[in-house]
Coordinates of N, CA, C and O and ligand atoms in Angstrom, one line a residue:
M23 N -133.7 -46.9 153.9 CA -132.3 -46.5 153.9 C -131.8 -46.3 155.5 O -132.7 -46.1 156.3
K24 N -130.6 -46.8 155.9 CA -130.2 -46.5 157.2 C -129.3 -45.4 157.1 O -129.0 -44.8 156.2
R25 N -129.2 -44.8 158.5 CA -128.6 -43.6 158.7 C -127.1 -43.7 159.3 O -127.1 -44.2 160.3
L26 N -126.1 -43.1 158.7 CA -124.7 -43.1 159.4 C -124.3 -41.7 159.7 O -124.3 -40.9 158.8
L27 N -124.0 -41.5 161.0 CA -123.6 -40.1 161.4 C -122.0 -40.5 161.2 O -121.6 -41.3 162.1
I28 N -121.2 -39.8 160.6 CA -119.7 -40.0 160.4 C -119.0 -38.7 160.7 O -119.4 -37.7 160.0
T29 N -118.0 -38.7 161.5 CA -117.3 -37.5 161.9 C -115.8 -37.7 161.7 O -115.1 -38.7 161.7
G30 N -115.3 -36.3 161.4 CA -113.9 -36.3 161.4 C -113.4 -35.0 162.3 O -114.2 -34.2 162.4
F31 N -111.9 -35.1 162.6 CA -111.6 -34.0 163.5 C -110.9 -32.9 162.8 O -110.3 -33.2 161.7
D32 N -110.9 -31.7 163.5 CA -110.1 -30.5 163.1 C -108.7 -30.8 163.2 O -108.3 -31.8 164.2
P33 N -107.6 -30.1 162.7 CA -106.2 -30.3 162.9 C -106.0 -30.0 164.5 O -106.6 -29.2 165.1
F34 N -104.9 -30.8 165.0 CA -104.6 -30.4 166.4 C -103.0 -30.6 166.7 O -102.5 -31.1 165.7
G35 N -102.7 -30.0 167.7 CA -101.1 -30.2 168.2 C -100.5 -29.5 167.0 O -100.5 -28.4 166.5
S36 N -99.4 -30.3 166.6 CA -98.5 -29.7 165.3 C -98.9 -30.2 164.0 O -98.3 -29.9 163.1
N37 N -100.2 -30.7 163.8 CA -100.9 -31.1 162.6 C -101.5 -30.0 161.9 O -102.5 -29.3 162.7
D38 N -101.2 -29.5 160.8 CA -102.0 -28.4 160.2 C -103.1 -28.8 159.2 O -103.9 -28.0 158.6
I39 N -103.2 -30.1 159.3 CA -104.3 -30.8 158.4 C -104.7 -32.0 159.2 O -103.8 -32.6 159.9
N40 N -106.0 -32.4 159.1 CA -106.4 -33.6 159.8 C -107.0 -34.7 158.8 O -108.0 -34.3 158.2
P41 N -106.3 -35.7 158.2 CA -106.8 -36.6 157.3 C -108.2 -37.1 157.7 O -108.8 -37.7 156.6
S42 N -108.5 -37.2 158.8 CA -109.7 -37.8 159.1 C -110.8 -37.0 158.5 O -111.7 -37.6 158.0
W43 N -110.9 -35.6 158.7 CA -111.8 -34.7 158.2 C -111.8 -34.8 156.6 O -112.7 -34.7 155.9
E44 N -110.5 -34.6 156.1 CA -110.3 -34.6 154.6 C -111.0 -35.9 154.0 O -111.5 -35.5 152.9
A45 N -111.0 -37.1 154.6 CA -111.5 -38.1 153.9 C -112.9 -38.2 154.4 O -113.6 -38.4 153.2
V46 N -113.3 -37.9 155.3 CA -114.8 -38.0 155.6 C -115.5 -37.1 154.7 O -116.6 -37.3 154.1
K47 N -115.1 -35.7 154.5 CA -115.7 -34.8 153.6 C -115.9 -35.1 152.3 O -116.7 -34.7 151.4
A48 N -115.0 -36.0 151.8 CA -114.8 -36.5 150.4 C -115.7 -37.7 150.1 O -115.8 -38.2 149.0
L49 N -116.3 -38.2 151.1 CA -117.1 -39.7 151.0 C -118.3 -39.3 150.2 O -118.9 -38.1 150.4
P50 N -118.9 -40.2 149.4 CA -120.2 -39.8 148.6 C -121.3 -39.8 149.9 O -121.1 -40.3 150.9
D51 N -122.5 -39.2 149.5 CA -123.6 -39.2 150.4 C -124.3 -40.3 150.7 O -124.9 -40.4 151.7
L52 N -124.1 -41.4 149.8 CA -125.0 -42.6 149.7 C -124.0 -43.7 149.6 O -123.2 -43.6 148.7
I53 N -123.8 -44.8 150.4 CA -123.0 -45.9 150.3 C -123.8 -47.1 150.7 O -124.3 -47.2 151.8
D54 N -124.0 -48.0 149.7 CA -124.8 -49.0 149.8 C -126.2 -48.7 150.4 O -126.9 -47.7 149.9
D55 N -126.7 -49.2 151.6 CA -128.2 -48.8 152.1 C -127.9 -47.7 153.3 O -128.9 -47.5 154.0
Y56 N -126.8 -47.0 153.3 CA -126.6 -46.0 154.2 C -126.7 -44.4 153.5 O -126.1 -44.3 152.6
I57 N -127.3 -43.7 154.2 CA -127.3 -42.2 153.9 C -126.3 -41.6 154.9 O -126.5 -41.9 156.2
L58 N -125.5 -40.8 154.6 CA -124.4 -40.3 155.4 C -124.7 -38.9 155.8 O -125.1 -38.1 155.0
H59 N -124.5 -38.6 157.0 CA -124.3 -37.2 157.5 C -123.1 -37.0 158.2 O -122.5 -37.7 158.9
K60 N -122.3 -36.1 157.5 CA -120.9 -35.8 157.8 C -120.8 -34.7 158.8 O -121.2 -33.5 158.6
L61 N -120.0 -34.8 160.0 CA -119.9 -33.6 160.9 C -118.3 -33.5 161.2 O -117.6 -34.5 161.5
S62 N -117.9 -32.3 161.3 CA -116.5 -32.0 161.5 C -116.6 -31.6 163.0 O -117.5 -30.8 163.4
I63 N -115.8 -32.3 163.8 CA -115.7 -32.0 165.2 C -114.4 -31.6 165.8 O -113.3 -31.8 165.2
P64 N -114.4 -30.8 166.9 CA -113.3 -30.2 167.3 C -112.4 -31.2 168.3 O -112.9 -32.0 168.9
T65 N -110.9 -31.1 168.2 CA -110.3 -31.9 169.1 C -110.3 -31.4 170.5 O -109.3 -30.8 170.9
A66 N -111.4 -31.7 171.0 CA -111.6 -31.1 172.4 C -112.4 -32.1 173.3 O -113.3 -32.6 172.9
F67 N -111.8 -32.5 174.4 CA -112.3 -33.2 175.4 C -113.7 -32.7 175.6 O -114.0 -31.5 175.9
D68 N -114.6 -33.8 175.8 CA -115.9 -33.4 176.1 C -116.8 -32.8 175.0 O -118.0 -33.0 174.7
R69 N -116.3 -31.5 174.6 CA -117.0 -30.7 173.6 C -117.3 -31.5 172.4 O -118.3 -31.7 171.7
A70 N -116.3 -32.4 172.0 CA -116.6 -33.3 170.7 C -117.5 -34.3 170.8 O -118.5 -34.4 170.0
A71 N -117.6 -34.9 171.9 CA -118.7 -35.9 172.2 C -119.9 -35.4 172.3 O -121.0 -35.7 171.8
R72 N -120.2 -34.0 173.0 CA -121.3 -33.4 173.1 C -122.0 -33.0 171.9 O -123.2 -33.1 171.4
L73 N -121.0 -32.5 170.9 CA -121.6 -32.2 169.6 C -122.2 -33.3 168.8 O -123.1 -33.3 168.1
I74 N -121.5 -34.4 168.9 CA -122.0 -35.6 168.2 C -123.4 -36.1 168.8 O -124.2 -36.3 168.1
M75 N -123.5 -35.9 170.1 CA -124.9 -36.4 170.8 C -125.9 -35.4 170.3 O -127.1 -35.8 170.2
E76 N -125.5 -34.0 170.3 CA -126.5 -33.0 169.9 C -127.0 -33.4 168.4 O -128.1 -33.4 168.1
C77 N -126.0 -33.7 167.6 CA -126.4 -33.9 166.0 C -127.2 -35.3 166.0 O -128.2 -35.4 165.3
T78 N -126.9 -36.3 166.9 CA -127.6 -37.5 167.1 C -129.1 -37.3 167.2 O -130.0 -38.0 166.6
E79 N -129.3 -36.2 168.2 CA -130.8 -36.0 168.5 C -131.6 -35.6 167.3 O -132.6 -36.0 167.0
E80 N -131.0 -34.7 166.4 CA -131.5 -34.3 165.1 C -131.6 -35.4 164.1 O -132.5 -35.7 163.3
F81 N -130.6 -36.2 163.8 CA -130.4 -37.0 162.7 C -130.8 -38.5 162.9 O -131.0 -39.2 162.0
S82 N -130.8 -38.8 164.2 CA -131.2 -40.2 164.7 C -130.5 -41.4 163.9 O -131.2 -42.1 163.2
P83 N -129.2 -41.5 164.0 CA -128.4 -42.4 163.2 C -128.6 -43.9 163.6 O -128.9 -43.9 164.9
D84 N -128.6 -44.7 162.9 CA -128.5 -46.2 163.3 C -127.0 -46.5 163.7 O -126.8 -47.3 164.6
T85 N -126.0 -45.8 163.0 CA -124.6 -46.1 163.4 C -124.0 -44.7 163.5 O -124.4 -43.8 162.7
I86 N -123.1 -44.5 164.4 CA -122.2 -43.5 164.5 C -120.8 -44.0 164.4 O -120.3 -44.8 165.3
L87 N -120.2 -43.4 163.3 CA -118.7 -43.8 163.2 C -117.9 -42.5 163.1 O -118.0 -41.7 162.4
S88 N -116.9 -42.6 164.1 CA -115.9 -41.4 164.2 C -114.5 -41.8 163.6 O -114.1 -43.0 164.0
I89 N -113.9 -40.9 162.9 CA -112.6 -41.1 162.4 C -111.7 -40.2 162.9 O -111.9 -39.1 163.2
G90 N -110.3 -40.7 163.2 CA -109.3 -39.6 163.8 C -108.0 -40.1 163.3 O -107.8 -41.1 162.6
L91 N -106.9 -39.2 163.3 CA -105.7 -39.5 162.9 C -104.9 -40.0 164.0 O -104.9 -39.7 165.2
A92 N -104.2 -41.1 163.7 CA -103.2 -41.7 164.7 C -101.8 -41.6 164.1 O -101.4 -42.4 163.2
A93 N -101.2 -40.5 164.5 CA -99.7 -40.2 163.8 C -98.9 -41.5 164.2 O -98.8 -41.9 165.4
G94 N -98.0 -41.9 163.3 CA -97.2 -43.0 163.6 C -97.6 -44.3 163.2 O -96.8 -45.3 163.0
R95 N -99.0 -44.4 163.0 CA -99.6 -45.8 162.5 C -99.4 -45.9 161.0 O -99.5 -45.0 160.3
N96 N -99.1 -47.2 160.6 CA -98.9 -47.5 159.2 C -100.1 -48.2 158.6 O -100.0 -48.7 157.5
A97 N -101.3 -48.2 159.3 CA -102.5 -48.9 158.8 C -103.8 -48.3 159.3 O -103.7 -47.5 160.3
V98 N -104.7 -48.5 158.6 CA -106.1 -48.0 159.1 C -106.6 -49.1 160.1 O -106.5 -50.3 160.0
T99 N -106.8 -48.5 161.2 CA -107.2 -49.3 162.4 C -108.6 -49.1 163.1 O -108.7 -48.2 163.9
P100 N -109.4 -49.9 162.8 CA -110.6 -50.1 163.6 C -110.4 -50.3 165.3 O -109.5 -51.1 165.5
E101 N -111.0 -49.4 166.0 CA -110.7 -49.7 167.4 C -111.5 -50.5 168.2 O -112.8 -50.5 168.0
R102 N -111.0 -51.5 168.7 CA -112.0 -52.5 169.5 C -112.5 -52.0 170.8 O -113.5 -52.6 171.3
I103 N -111.8 -51.0 171.4 CA -112.1 -50.8 172.9 C -111.8 -49.5 173.2 O -110.9 -48.7 172.5
A104 N -112.5 -48.9 174.1 CA -112.3 -47.6 174.6 C -112.2 -47.6 176.2 O -113.0 -48.4 176.8
V105 N -111.5 -46.7 176.8 CA -111.1 -46.9 178.2 C -111.6 -45.6 178.9 O -111.5 -44.5 178.4
N106 N -111.8 -45.9 180.2 CA -112.4 -44.7 181.2 C -111.3 -43.8 181.5 O -111.3 -43.6 182.7
I107 N -110.4 -43.3 180.7 CA -109.3 -42.4 181.1 C -109.0 -41.3 180.1 O -109.2 -41.5 178.9
R108 N -108.8 -40.1 180.7 CA -108.1 -39.0 179.8 C -106.8 -38.8 180.5 O -106.6 -38.4 181.6
D109 N -105.9 -38.9 179.6 CA -104.4 -38.8 180.0 C -103.7 -38.2 178.6 O -103.3 -38.9 177.9
A110 N -103.6 -36.8 178.6 CA -103.3 -36.1 177.4 C -101.8 -35.8 177.5 O -101.5 -35.1 178.5
A111 N -101.2 -36.2 176.5 CA -99.8 -35.6 176.5 C -99.6 -34.3 176.0 O -98.4 -33.7 176.2
I112 N -100.6 -33.6 175.2 CA -100.6 -32.5 174.7 C -102.0 -31.9 175.0 O -102.9 -32.5 175.3
P113 N -102.0 -30.4 175.0 CA -103.2 -29.8 175.3 C -104.2 -30.0 174.1 O -103.7 -30.0 173.0
D114 N -105.6 -30.2 174.4 CA -106.4 -30.2 173.2 C -106.6 -28.7 172.7 O -106.0 -27.8 173.1
N115 N -107.6 -28.6 171.7 CA -107.7 -27.5 171.0 C -108.5 -26.3 171.9 O -108.6 -25.2 171.5
D116 N -109.0 -26.7 173.2 CA -109.5 -25.7 174.1 C -108.5 -25.3 175.1 O -108.9 -24.6 176.2
G117 N -107.2 -26.0 175.0 CA -106.3 -25.7 176.0 C -106.4 -26.6 177.2 O -105.5 -26.4 178.3
N118 N -107.1 -27.6 177.2 CA -107.1 -28.4 178.3 C -106.3 -29.7 178.1 O -106.3 -30.3 177.2
Q119 N -105.6 -30.0 179.3 CA -104.7 -31.1 179.3 C -105.0 -32.2 180.6 O -104.2 -32.1 181.3
P120 N -106.2 -32.9 180.7 CA -106.3 -33.6 181.7 C -105.4 -34.9 181.9 O -104.9 -35.4 180.9
V121 N -104.9 -35.1 183.1 CA -103.9 -36.1 183.2 C -104.6 -37.1 184.2 O -104.8 -36.8 185.4
G122 N -104.6 -38.4 183.7 CA -105.0 -39.4 184.7 C -106.5 -39.3 185.2 O -106.8 -39.8 186.3
E123 N -107.3 -38.6 184.5 CA -108.8 -38.5 185.1 C -109.7 -39.6 184.5 O -109.6 -39.8 183.1
R124 N -110.8 -39.7 185.2 CA -111.9 -40.5 184.6 C -112.7 -39.8 183.6 O -112.9 -38.7 183.8
I125 N -113.2 -40.3 182.7 CA -114.1 -39.8 181.7 C -115.4 -39.5 182.3 O -116.1 -38.5 182.4
I126 N -116.0 -40.9 182.7 CA -117.3 -40.8 183.5 C -117.0 -41.3 184.9 O -116.4 -42.5 185.1
A127 N -117.1 -40.5 186.0 CA -116.7 -40.9 187.3 C -117.1 -42.3 187.8 O -116.2 -43.1 188.1
D128 N -118.4 -42.7 187.5 CA -118.8 -43.9 188.0 C -119.0 -45.0 186.8 O -119.7 -45.9 186.9
G129 N -118.3 -44.5 185.7 CA -118.4 -45.5 184.5 C -117.5 -46.8 184.6 O -116.6 -46.7 185.4
P130 N -117.8 -47.9 183.9 CA -117.0 -49.0 183.9 C -115.6 -48.6 183.4 O -115.3 -47.6 182.5
A131 N -114.7 -49.5 183.5 CA -113.3 -49.2 183.1 C -113.1 -49.2 181.6 O -112.4 -48.4 180.9
A132 N -114.1 -49.9 180.7 CA -114.0 -50.1 179.3 C -115.1 -50.4 178.7 O -116.0 -51.2 179.3
Y133 N -115.2 -50.1 177.6 CA -116.3 -50.6 176.6 C -115.8 -51.1 175.4 O -115.0 -50.7 174.8
F134 N -116.4 -52.2 174.7 CA -116.1 -52.7 173.5 C -117.0 -52.0 172.4 O -118.2 -51.7 172.7
S135 N -116.3 -51.6 171.4 CA -117.0 -50.9 170.2 C -118.1 -51.9 169.7 O -118.1 -53.1 169.9
T136 N -119.0 -51.3 169.1 CA -120.3 -52.1 168.7 C -120.4 -52.3 167.2 O -121.4 -52.6 166.6
I137 N -119.3 -52.2 166.4 CA -119.1 -52.3 165.0 C -118.4 -53.6 164.9 O -117.3 -53.9 165.7
P138 N -118.4 -54.3 163.6 CA -117.6 -55.5 163.4 C -116.1 -55.0 163.0 O -115.8 -55.1 161.9
V139 N -115.2 -55.0 164.1 CA -114.0 -54.4 163.8 C -113.3 -55.5 163.0 O -112.4 -55.0 162.0
E140 N -113.3 -56.8 163.1 CA -112.5 -57.8 162.3 C -112.8 -57.7 160.9 O -112.0 -57.7 160.1
A141 N -114.2 -57.8 160.7 CA -114.7 -57.9 159.4 C -114.2 -56.5 158.6 O -114.0 -56.5 157.3
I142 N -114.3 -55.4 159.3 CA -113.8 -54.1 158.6 C -112.3 -54.3 158.3 O -112.0 -53.9 157.2
A143 N -111.5 -54.6 159.2 CA -110.2 -54.7 159.0 C -110.0 -55.8 157.9 O -109.0 -55.3 156.8
E144 N -110.6 -56.7 157.7 CA -110.4 -57.8 156.6 C -110.7 -57.2 155.3 O -110.2 -57.3 154.3
A145 N -111.9 -56.5 155.3 CA -112.5 -55.8 154.1 C -111.4 -54.8 153.6 O -111.2 -54.7 152.3
I146 N -110.9 -54.0 154.3 CA -110.1 -53.0 153.9 C -108.7 -53.8 153.4 O -108.2 -53.3 152.3
L147 N -108.2 -54.6 154.1 CA -107.0 -55.5 153.6 C -107.3 -56.2 152.2 O -106.4 -56.1 151.5
A148 N -108.4 -56.7 152.1 CA -108.7 -57.3 150.9 C -108.7 -56.3 149.6 O -108.5 -56.7 148.4
M149 N -108.7 -55.0 150.0 CA -108.6 -53.9 148.9 C -107.0 -53.8 148.8 O -106.7 -52.7 147.8
G150 N -106.2 -54.3 149.3 CA -104.7 -54.0 149.2 C -104.3 -52.8 150.1 O -103.2 -52.2 149.9
I151 N -105.0 -52.3 151.0 CA -104.8 -51.2 151.9 C -104.5 -51.8 153.3 O -105.3 -52.6 153.7
P152 N -103.2 -51.4 153.8 CA -103.0 -51.9 155.1 C -104.1 -51.6 156.3 O -104.6 -50.5 156.2
A153 N -104.4 -52.6 156.9 CA -105.6 -52.5 158.1 C -105.1 -53.6 159.1 O -104.9 -54.7 158.8
T154 N -105.6 -53.2 160.3 CA -105.4 -54.0 161.5 C -106.3 -53.6 162.6 O -106.5 -52.5 162.7
V155 N -107.0 -54.6 163.4 CA -107.7 -54.1 164.4 C -106.8 -53.6 165.5 O -105.7 -54.1 165.8
S156 N -107.2 -52.3 166.1 CA -106.3 -51.9 167.2 C -107.1 -52.3 168.6 O -108.2 -52.1 168.6
N157 N -106.2 -52.4 169.7 CA -106.8 -52.6 170.9 C -106.5 -51.4 171.8 O -106.7 -51.6 173.0
S158 N -106.1 -50.3 171.3 CA -106.1 -49.1 172.0 C -106.4 -47.8 171.3 O -105.5 -47.5 170.2
A159 N -107.3 -47.2 171.5 CA -107.6 -45.8 170.8 C -106.7 -44.6 171.6 O -107.0 -43.5 171.3
G160 N -105.9 -45.0 172.5 CA -105.1 -44.0 173.2 C -105.8 -43.5 174.4 O -106.9 -44.1 175.0
T161 N -105.5 -42.4 174.9 CA -106.1 -41.7 176.1 C -106.3 -40.3 175.8 O -106.6 -39.5 176.8
F162 N -106.4 -39.8 174.5 CA -106.5 -38.3 174.3 C -108.1 -38.4 173.6 O -108.9 -39.2 174.2
V163 N -108.4 -37.5 172.9 CA -109.8 -37.1 172.6 C -110.3 -38.1 171.8 O -111.6 -38.2 171.9
C164 N -109.8 -39.0 171.0 CA -110.4 -40.1 170.2 C -111.1 -41.0 171.0 O -112.1 -41.4 171.0
N165 N -110.2 -41.4 172.1 CA -110.6 -42.3 173.0 C -111.7 -41.8 173.9 O -112.8 -42.4 174.2
D166 N -111.7 -40.4 174.1 CA -112.7 -39.8 174.9 C -114.2 -39.8 174.2 O -115.3 -40.2 174.8
V167 N -114.1 -39.6 172.8 CA -115.3 -39.6 172.1 C -115.9 -41.0 171.9 O -117.0 -41.1 172.2
L168 N -115.1 -42.1 171.8 CA -115.5 -43.6 171.6 C -116.1 -43.9 173.0 O -117.3 -44.5 173.0
Y169 N -115.4 -43.7 174.0 CA -115.9 -44.0 175.4 C -117.3 -43.4 175.7 O -118.2 -44.0 176.3
T170 N -117.3 -42.1 175.5 CA -118.4 -41.3 175.8 C -119.8 -41.8 175.1 O -120.8 -42.0 175.7
L171 N -119.5 -42.0 173.8 CA -120.6 -42.5 172.9 C -121.1 -43.9 173.3 O -122.3 -44.3 173.6
L172 N -120.2 -44.8 173.6 CA -120.3 -46.1 174.0 C -120.9 -46.2 175.3 O -122.1 -46.8 175.4
H173 N -120.8 -45.2 176.2 CA -121.5 -45.0 177.5 C -122.9 -44.7 177.2 O -123.8 -45.3 177.8
Y174 N -123.3 -43.6 176.6 CA -124.6 -42.9 176.5 C -125.5 -43.7 175.5 O -126.6 -43.9 175.7
Y175 N -124.8 -44.6 174.7 CA -125.7 -45.5 173.8 C -125.7 -46.8 174.2 O -126.1 -47.6 173.3
A176 N -125.2 -47.2 175.4 CA -125.0 -48.6 175.5 C -126.3 -49.3 175.5 O -126.3 -50.7 175.1
K177 N -127.4 -48.9 176.0 CA -128.5 -49.6 176.1 C -129.6 -49.2 175.0 O -130.8 -49.3 175.1
T178 N -129.0 -48.7 173.8 CA -129.8 -48.5 172.6 C -129.4 -49.2 171.5 O -128.6 -50.0 171.6
R179 N -130.1 -49.1 170.3 CA -129.7 -49.8 169.2 C -128.7 -49.3 168.4 O -128.3 -49.7 167.3
T180 N -128.4 -48.0 168.9 CA -127.3 -47.2 168.1 C -126.0 -47.9 168.0 O -125.5 -48.1 169.2
R181 N -125.4 -48.3 166.8 CA -124.0 -48.8 166.8 C -123.0 -47.8 166.9 O -123.2 -46.7 166.2
I182 N -121.9 -48.1 167.6 CA -120.8 -47.0 167.7 C -119.4 -47.6 167.4 O -119.2 -48.7 167.9
G183 N -118.6 -46.7 166.5 CA -117.3 -47.3 166.2 C -116.4 -46.2 166.0 O -116.8 -45.0 166.1
F184 N -115.1 -46.6 166.0 CA -114.2 -45.5 165.6 C -113.0 -46.1 164.8 O -112.6 -47.4 165.1
I185 N -112.5 -45.4 164.0 CA -111.4 -45.7 163.1 C -110.3 -44.9 163.0 O -110.5 -43.6 162.8
H186 N -109.1 -45.2 163.4 CA -107.9 -44.4 163.3 C -107.2 -44.5 162.0 O -107.2 -45.6 161.4
V187 N -106.9 -43.3 161.2 CA -106.2 -43.5 160.0 C -104.7 -42.9 160.1 O -104.6 -41.9 160.9
P188 N -103.8 -43.2 159.2 CA -102.5 -42.8 159.3 C -102.3 -41.3 158.8 O -103.4 -40.7 158.1
Y189 N -101.2 -40.7 158.9 CA -100.9 -39.4 158.0 C -101.2 -39.4 156.6 O -101.1 -40.6 156.1
L190 N -101.4 -38.3 155.9 CA -101.2 -38.1 154.7 C -99.9 -38.0 154.1 O -99.1 -37.6 155.1
P191 N -99.6 -38.2 153.2 CA -97.9 -38.3 152.6 C -97.3 -37.0 153.0 O -96.2 -36.9 153.5
E192 N -98.0 -35.8 153.0 CA -97.3 -34.5 153.2 C -97.1 -34.3 154.7 O -96.3 -33.4 154.9
Q193 N -97.7 -35.0 155.5 CA -97.5 -34.9 156.8 C -96.3 -35.6 157.4 O -96.0 -35.3 158.6
G194 N -95.8 -36.6 156.6 CA -94.6 -37.4 157.3 C -94.9 -38.9 157.1 O -95.9 -39.3 156.3
E195 N -94.1 -39.8 157.5 CA -94.3 -41.1 157.4 C -94.3 -41.8 158.9 O -93.9 -41.3 159.9
P196 N -94.9 -43.1 158.8 CA -95.8 -43.8 157.7 C -97.1 -42.9 157.4 O -97.6 -42.3 158.2
S197 N -97.4 -43.1 156.2 CA -98.6 -42.4 155.6 C -99.4 -43.1 154.5 O -99.0 -44.4 154.2
L198 N -100.6 -42.8 154.2 CA -101.5 -43.2 153.3 C -101.9 -42.3 152.5 O -102.4 -41.1 153.0
P199 N -101.9 -42.4 151.1 CA -102.6 -41.4 150.3 C -104.1 -41.1 150.5 O -104.7 -42.0 151.0
L200 N -104.6 -39.9 150.4 CA -105.8 -39.7 150.8 C -106.9 -40.6 150.1 O -107.9 -41.1 150.7
R201 N -106.7 -41.0 148.9 CA -107.6 -41.7 148.0 C -107.7 -43.1 148.7 O -108.9 -43.8 148.8
S202 N -106.5 -43.7 149.2 CA -106.7 -44.9 149.9 C -107.4 -44.8 151.1 O -108.1 -45.8 151.7
T203 N -107.2 -43.8 152.0 CA -108.0 -43.6 153.2 C -109.7 -43.5 152.9 O -110.4 -44.1 153.5
I204 N -109.8 -42.8 151.8 CA -111.3 -42.7 151.5 C -111.7 -44.2 151.0 O -112.9 -44.5 151.6
D205 N -111.1 -44.8 150.2 CA -111.4 -46.0 149.9 C -111.6 -47.1 151.0 O -112.5 -48.0 151.1
A206 N -110.8 -46.9 152.0 CA -110.8 -47.8 153.3 C -112.2 -47.4 154.1 O -112.8 -48.5 154.5
L207 N -112.4 -46.1 154.1 CA -113.8 -45.9 154.9 C -114.9 -46.4 154.1 O -115.7 -46.8 154.7
I208 N -114.8 -46.2 152.7 CA -116.0 -46.9 151.9 C -116.2 -48.3 152.3 O -117.2 -48.9 152.6
A209 N -114.9 -48.9 152.2 CA -115.1 -50.4 152.5 C -115.6 -50.8 154.0 O -116.4 -51.7 154.1
A210 N -115.1 -49.9 154.8 CA -115.5 -50.1 156.2 C -117.2 -50.0 156.4 O -117.8 -50.6 156.9
I211 N -117.5 -48.9 155.7 CA -118.9 -48.6 155.7 C -119.9 -49.7 155.2 O -121.1 -49.9 155.7
K212 N -119.3 -50.3 154.2 CA -120.2 -51.5 153.5 C -120.3 -52.6 154.6 O -120.9 -53.5 154.3
C213 N -119.4 -52.8 155.5 CA -119.4 -53.8 156.6 C -120.5 -53.5 157.6 O -120.7 -54.4 158.6
L214 N -120.9 -52.2 157.9 CA -121.7 -51.8 158.9 C -123.2 -52.5 158.9 O -123.7 -52.7 157.7
Ligands
LIG13 N1 -106.6 -37.8 166.6 C1 -106.4 -37.6 168.1 C2 -107.5 -36.4 168.5 C3 -108.0 -36.1 167.1 C4 -107.4 -37.0 166.1 O1 -107.6 -36.7 164.9 C5 -106.5 -38.9 169.0 O2 -106.1 -39.9 168.6 O3 -106.9 -38.8 170.0

């Protein structure tokens, strides 16, 4: 069996629910040859990535896949790239709002994700669920997590990826039903 650490975020800003954790916690514990370890992480710069890295020491995953909400997106979007910038439009859940700061002072400008983003988008689309590769994970906590993990696991065999998901219908439009988001994540995991 291979090991997948999969994370979802807590609610943040004006959202009182976060579809990323709702979908992650509903996933089966076994998918194909992966055993899943599910972790809820806070929408907090630095702290979220550190929690994942602590959990990684215990669980030794082959792949770490983080899921987050992208309000306003109408598709499930595997992220291709993470950039070395924190530029928050709203405070995170610890009250921090960094503007124009580097994540890692001497780190490279960007890293490519190390999961097969095109294949994942195609597999989700083939199920009739909207999906497309995204070229920007933003500059808030989701990008922070993806960049930090790609930086610290760059010279290891651990694969790192991130998928943004739309609102749930009760949060506004555009949205995706929870069942579709769960099915999209299952299809994505089968590509890992
Ligand atoms: N989405 C935010 C952070 C937490 C989440 O679910 C983002 O896109 O950065």
